[in-house]
XYZ file of N, CA and C in Angstrom:
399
model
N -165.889 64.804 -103.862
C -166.517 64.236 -105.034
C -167.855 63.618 -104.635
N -168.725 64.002 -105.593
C -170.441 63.151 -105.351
C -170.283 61.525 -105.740
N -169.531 61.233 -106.478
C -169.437 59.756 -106.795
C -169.682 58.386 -105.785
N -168.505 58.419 -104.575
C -168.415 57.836 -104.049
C -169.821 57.997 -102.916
N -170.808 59.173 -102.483
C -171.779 59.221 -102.191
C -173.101 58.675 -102.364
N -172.971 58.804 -103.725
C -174.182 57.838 -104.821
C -174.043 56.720 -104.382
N -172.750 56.163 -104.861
C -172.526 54.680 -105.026
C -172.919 54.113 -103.806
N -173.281 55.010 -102.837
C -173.886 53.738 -101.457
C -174.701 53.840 -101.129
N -175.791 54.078 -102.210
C -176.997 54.270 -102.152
C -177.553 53.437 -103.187
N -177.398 52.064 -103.460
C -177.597 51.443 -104.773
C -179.038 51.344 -104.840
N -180.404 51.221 -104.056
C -180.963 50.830 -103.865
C -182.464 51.760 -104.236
N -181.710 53.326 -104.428
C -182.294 53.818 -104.757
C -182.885 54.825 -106.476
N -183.763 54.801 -107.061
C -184.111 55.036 -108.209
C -182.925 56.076 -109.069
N -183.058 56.637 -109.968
C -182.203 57.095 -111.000
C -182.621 58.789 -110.737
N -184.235 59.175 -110.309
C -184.481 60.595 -110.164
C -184.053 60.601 -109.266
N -183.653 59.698 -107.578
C -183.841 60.498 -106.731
C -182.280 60.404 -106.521
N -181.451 59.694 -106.891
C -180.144 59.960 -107.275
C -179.551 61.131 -107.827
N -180.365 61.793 -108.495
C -180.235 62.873 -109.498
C -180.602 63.919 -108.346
N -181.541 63.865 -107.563
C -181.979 65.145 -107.058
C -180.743 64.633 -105.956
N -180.327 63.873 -105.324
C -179.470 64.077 -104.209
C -178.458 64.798 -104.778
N -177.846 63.930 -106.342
C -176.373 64.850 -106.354
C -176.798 66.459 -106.616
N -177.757 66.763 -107.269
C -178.059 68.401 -107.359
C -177.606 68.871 -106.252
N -178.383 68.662 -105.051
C -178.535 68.947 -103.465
C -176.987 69.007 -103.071
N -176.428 67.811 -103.116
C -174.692 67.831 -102.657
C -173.845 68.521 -103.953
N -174.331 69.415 -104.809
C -173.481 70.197 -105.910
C -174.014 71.658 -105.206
N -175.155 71.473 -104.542
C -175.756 72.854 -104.264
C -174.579 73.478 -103.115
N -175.071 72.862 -101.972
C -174.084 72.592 -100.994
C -172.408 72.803 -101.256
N -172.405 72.176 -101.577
C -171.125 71.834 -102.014
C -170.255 73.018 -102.963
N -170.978 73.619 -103.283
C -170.342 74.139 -104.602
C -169.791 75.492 -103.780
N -167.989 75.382 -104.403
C -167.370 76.418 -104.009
C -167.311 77.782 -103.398
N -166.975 78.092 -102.416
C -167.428 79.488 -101.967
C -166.170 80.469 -102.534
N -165.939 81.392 -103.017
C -165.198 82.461 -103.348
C -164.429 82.308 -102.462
N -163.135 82.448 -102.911
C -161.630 82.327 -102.168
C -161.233 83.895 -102.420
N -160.429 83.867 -101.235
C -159.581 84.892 -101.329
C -158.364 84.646 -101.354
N -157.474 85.168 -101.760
C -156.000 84.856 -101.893
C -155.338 85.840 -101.833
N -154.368 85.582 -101.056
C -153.545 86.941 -100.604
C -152.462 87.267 -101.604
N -152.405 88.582 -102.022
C -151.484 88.854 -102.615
C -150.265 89.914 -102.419
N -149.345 89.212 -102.859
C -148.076 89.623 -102.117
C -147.789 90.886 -102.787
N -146.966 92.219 -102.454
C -146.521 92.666 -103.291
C -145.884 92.712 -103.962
N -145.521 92.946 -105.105
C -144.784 92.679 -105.869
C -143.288 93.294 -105.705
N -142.660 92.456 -106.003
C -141.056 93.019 -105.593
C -140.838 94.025 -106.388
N -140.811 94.725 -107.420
C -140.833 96.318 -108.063
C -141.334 96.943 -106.897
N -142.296 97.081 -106.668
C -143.032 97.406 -105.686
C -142.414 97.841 -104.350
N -142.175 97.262 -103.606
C -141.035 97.030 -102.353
C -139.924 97.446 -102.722
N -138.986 97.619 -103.923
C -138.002 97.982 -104.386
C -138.200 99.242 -104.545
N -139.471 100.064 -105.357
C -139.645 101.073 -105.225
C -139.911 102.069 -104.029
N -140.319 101.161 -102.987
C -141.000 101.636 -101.667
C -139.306 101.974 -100.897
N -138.859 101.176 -101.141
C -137.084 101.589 -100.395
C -136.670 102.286 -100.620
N -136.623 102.609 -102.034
C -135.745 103.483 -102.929
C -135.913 104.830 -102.681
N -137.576 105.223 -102.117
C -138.512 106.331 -102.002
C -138.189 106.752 -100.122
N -137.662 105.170 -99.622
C -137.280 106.081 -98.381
C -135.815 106.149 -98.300
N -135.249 105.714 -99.307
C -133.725 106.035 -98.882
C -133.581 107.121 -99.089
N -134.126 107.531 -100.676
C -134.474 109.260 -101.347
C -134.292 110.073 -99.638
N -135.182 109.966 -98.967
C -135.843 110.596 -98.131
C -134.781 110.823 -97.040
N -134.615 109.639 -96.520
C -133.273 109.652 -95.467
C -132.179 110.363 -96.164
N -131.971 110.090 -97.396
C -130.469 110.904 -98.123
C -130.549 112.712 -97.825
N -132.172 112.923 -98.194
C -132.654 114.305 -97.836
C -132.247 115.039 -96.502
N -133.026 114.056 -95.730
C -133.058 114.396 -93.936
C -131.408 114.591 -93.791
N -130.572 113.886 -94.189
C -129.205 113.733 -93.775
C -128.567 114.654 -94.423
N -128.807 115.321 -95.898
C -128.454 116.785 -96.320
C -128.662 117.678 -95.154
N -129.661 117.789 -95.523
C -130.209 118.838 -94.263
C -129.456 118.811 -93.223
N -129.453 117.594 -92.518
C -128.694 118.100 -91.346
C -127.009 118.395 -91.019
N -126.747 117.996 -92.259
C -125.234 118.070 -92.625
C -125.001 119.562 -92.904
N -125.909 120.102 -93.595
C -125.589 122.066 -93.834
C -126.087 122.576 -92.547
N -127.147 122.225 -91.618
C -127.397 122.841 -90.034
C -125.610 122.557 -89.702
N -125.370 121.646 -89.180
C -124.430 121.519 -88.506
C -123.083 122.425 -88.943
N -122.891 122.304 -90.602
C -122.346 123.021 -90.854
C -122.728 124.525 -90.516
N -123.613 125.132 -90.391
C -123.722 126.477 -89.731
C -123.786 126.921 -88.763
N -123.817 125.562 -87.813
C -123.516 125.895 -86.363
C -122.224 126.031 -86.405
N -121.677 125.403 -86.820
C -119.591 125.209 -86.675
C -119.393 126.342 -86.927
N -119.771 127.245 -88.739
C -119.438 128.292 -88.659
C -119.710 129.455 -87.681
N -120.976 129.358 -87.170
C -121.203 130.170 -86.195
C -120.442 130.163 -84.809
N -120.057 129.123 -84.372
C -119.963 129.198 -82.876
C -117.959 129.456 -83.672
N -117.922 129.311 -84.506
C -116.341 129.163 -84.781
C -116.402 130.619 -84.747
N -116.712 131.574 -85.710
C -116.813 133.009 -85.917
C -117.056 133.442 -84.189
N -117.494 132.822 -83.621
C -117.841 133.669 -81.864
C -116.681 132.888 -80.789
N -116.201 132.142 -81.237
C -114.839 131.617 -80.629
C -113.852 132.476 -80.951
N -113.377 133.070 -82.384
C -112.757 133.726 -82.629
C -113.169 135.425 -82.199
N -113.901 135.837 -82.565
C -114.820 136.871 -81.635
C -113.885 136.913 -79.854
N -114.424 136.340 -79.500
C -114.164 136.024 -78.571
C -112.534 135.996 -77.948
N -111.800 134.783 -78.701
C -110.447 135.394 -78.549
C -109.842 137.005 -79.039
N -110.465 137.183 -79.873
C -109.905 138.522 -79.881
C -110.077 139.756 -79.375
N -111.554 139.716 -78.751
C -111.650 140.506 -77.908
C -111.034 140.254 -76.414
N -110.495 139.270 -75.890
C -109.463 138.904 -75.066
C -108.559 139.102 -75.103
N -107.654 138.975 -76.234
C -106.267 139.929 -76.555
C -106.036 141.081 -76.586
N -107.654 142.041 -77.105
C -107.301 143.013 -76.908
C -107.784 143.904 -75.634
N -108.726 143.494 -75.026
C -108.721 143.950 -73.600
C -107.545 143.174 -72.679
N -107.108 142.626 -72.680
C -105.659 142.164 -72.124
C -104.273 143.151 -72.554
N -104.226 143.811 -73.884
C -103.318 144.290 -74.411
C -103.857 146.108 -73.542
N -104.797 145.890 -73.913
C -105.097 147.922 -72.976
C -105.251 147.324 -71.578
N -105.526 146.281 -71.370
C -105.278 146.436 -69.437
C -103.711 146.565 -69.150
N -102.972 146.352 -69.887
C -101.649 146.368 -69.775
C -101.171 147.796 -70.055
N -101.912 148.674 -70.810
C -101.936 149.593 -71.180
C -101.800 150.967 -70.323
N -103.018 150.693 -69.410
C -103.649 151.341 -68.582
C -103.135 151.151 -67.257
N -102.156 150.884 -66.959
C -101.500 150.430 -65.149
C -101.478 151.390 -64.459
N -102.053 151.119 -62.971
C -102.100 152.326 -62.435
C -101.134 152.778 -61.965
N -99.873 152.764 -61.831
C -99.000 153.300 -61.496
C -98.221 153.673 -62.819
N -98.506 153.315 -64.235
C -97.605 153.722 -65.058
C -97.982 154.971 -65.629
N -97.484 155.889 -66.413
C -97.562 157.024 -66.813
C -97.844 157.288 -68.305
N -99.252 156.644 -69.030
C -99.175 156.235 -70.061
C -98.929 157.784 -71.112
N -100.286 158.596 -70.735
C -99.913 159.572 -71.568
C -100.228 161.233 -70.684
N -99.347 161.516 -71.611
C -98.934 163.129 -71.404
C -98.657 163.732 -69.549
N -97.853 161.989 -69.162
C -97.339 162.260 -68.094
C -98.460 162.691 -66.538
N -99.487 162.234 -66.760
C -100.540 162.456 -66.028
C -100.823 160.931 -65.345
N -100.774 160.898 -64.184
C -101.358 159.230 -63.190
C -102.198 158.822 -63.645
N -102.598 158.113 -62.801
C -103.933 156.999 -63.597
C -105.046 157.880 -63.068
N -105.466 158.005 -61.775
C -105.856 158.867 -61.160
C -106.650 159.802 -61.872
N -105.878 160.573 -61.971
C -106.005 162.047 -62.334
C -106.486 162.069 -64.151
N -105.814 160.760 -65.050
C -106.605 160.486 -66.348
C -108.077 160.168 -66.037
N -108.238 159.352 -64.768
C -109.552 158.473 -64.625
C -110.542 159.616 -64.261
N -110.183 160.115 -63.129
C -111.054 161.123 -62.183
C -110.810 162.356 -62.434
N -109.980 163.044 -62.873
C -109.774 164.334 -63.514
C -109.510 165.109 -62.250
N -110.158 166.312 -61.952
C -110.182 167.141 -60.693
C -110.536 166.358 -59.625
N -111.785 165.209 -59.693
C -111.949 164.603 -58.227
C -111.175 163.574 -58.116
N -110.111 163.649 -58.468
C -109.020 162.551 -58.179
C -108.771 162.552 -56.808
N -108.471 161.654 -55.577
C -108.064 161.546 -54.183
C -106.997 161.085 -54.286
N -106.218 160.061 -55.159
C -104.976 160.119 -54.906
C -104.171 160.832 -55.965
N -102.893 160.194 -55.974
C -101.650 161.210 -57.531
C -100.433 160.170 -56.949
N -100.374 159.628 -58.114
C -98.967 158.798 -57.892
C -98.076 159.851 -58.565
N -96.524 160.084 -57.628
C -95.745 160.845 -58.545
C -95.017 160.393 -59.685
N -94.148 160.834 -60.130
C -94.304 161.743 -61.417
C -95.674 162.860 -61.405
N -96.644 163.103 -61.212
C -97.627 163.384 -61.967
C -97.555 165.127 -62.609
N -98.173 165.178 -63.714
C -98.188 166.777 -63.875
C -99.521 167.317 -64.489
N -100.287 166.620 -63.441
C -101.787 167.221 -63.866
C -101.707 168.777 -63.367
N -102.452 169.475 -64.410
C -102.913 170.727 -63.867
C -104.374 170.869 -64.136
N -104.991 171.135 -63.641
C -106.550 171.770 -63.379
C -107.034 172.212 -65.663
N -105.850 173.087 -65.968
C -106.320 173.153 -67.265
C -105.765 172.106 -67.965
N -105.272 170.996 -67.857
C -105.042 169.711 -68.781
C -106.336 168.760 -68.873
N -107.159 168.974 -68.007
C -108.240 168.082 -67.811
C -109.154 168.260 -68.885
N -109.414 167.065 -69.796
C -110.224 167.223 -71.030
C -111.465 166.366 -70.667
N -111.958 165.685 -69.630
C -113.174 165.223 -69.379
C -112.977 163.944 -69.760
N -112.323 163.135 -69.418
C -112.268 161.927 -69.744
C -113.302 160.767 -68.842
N -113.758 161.391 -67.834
C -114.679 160.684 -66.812
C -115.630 159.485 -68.107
């Protein structure tokens, strides 16, 4: 306040009183404030809402990947076992000492004419050989 400034200056005239308080209003007089403003809570409420949206998204997404990995590696697990059963079921098939078909060794099914050994039973003949090499 200019008041209490004046007042201790009694001694001096009425203009030059006048020009001091001008001078200390000049001075003096307010500089532009800034004031911070907060955001508004809509605002921030909306800003969450826009990343939960988002995270809910990301987390779809990765919920159907995963789901297509499962199906995939599940479909090649099964793949997999079954082609194990059934090359297990013809290795059993195929023994070399057993006599699977038309009474011919393993041998002599495998290698035909250049067969080196013949487990007996065998009844290969030279014209039974259909090229099975």
């Amino acid at each position: 306040s200019i008041q209490p400034i004046i007042s201790s200056h009694p001694d001096m005239s009425i203009e030059k009183l006048a020009d001091l308080a001008d001078k200390i209003v000049a001075l003096a007089s307010p500089s532009p404030q800034v004031a911070e403003v907060a955001p508004s809570t809509s605002n921030i409420a909306m800003q969450q809402s826009m990343a939960m949206e988002s995270m809910a998204r990301q987390i779809f997404e990765l919920t159907k990947q995963v789901a297509a990995l499962s199906a995939h590696q599940s479909r090649n697990f099964n793949r997999g076992r079954h082609n194990r059963y059934n090359n297990r079921s013809r290795s059993r098939s195929k023994s070399r000492s057993g006599q699977a078909n038309n009474d011919i060794c393993y041998y002599h099914r495998k290698f035909g004419n250049n067969a080196w050994k013949c487990t007996r039973p065998c009844q290969f003949k030279t014209e039974n050989f259909n090229g099975s090499q």
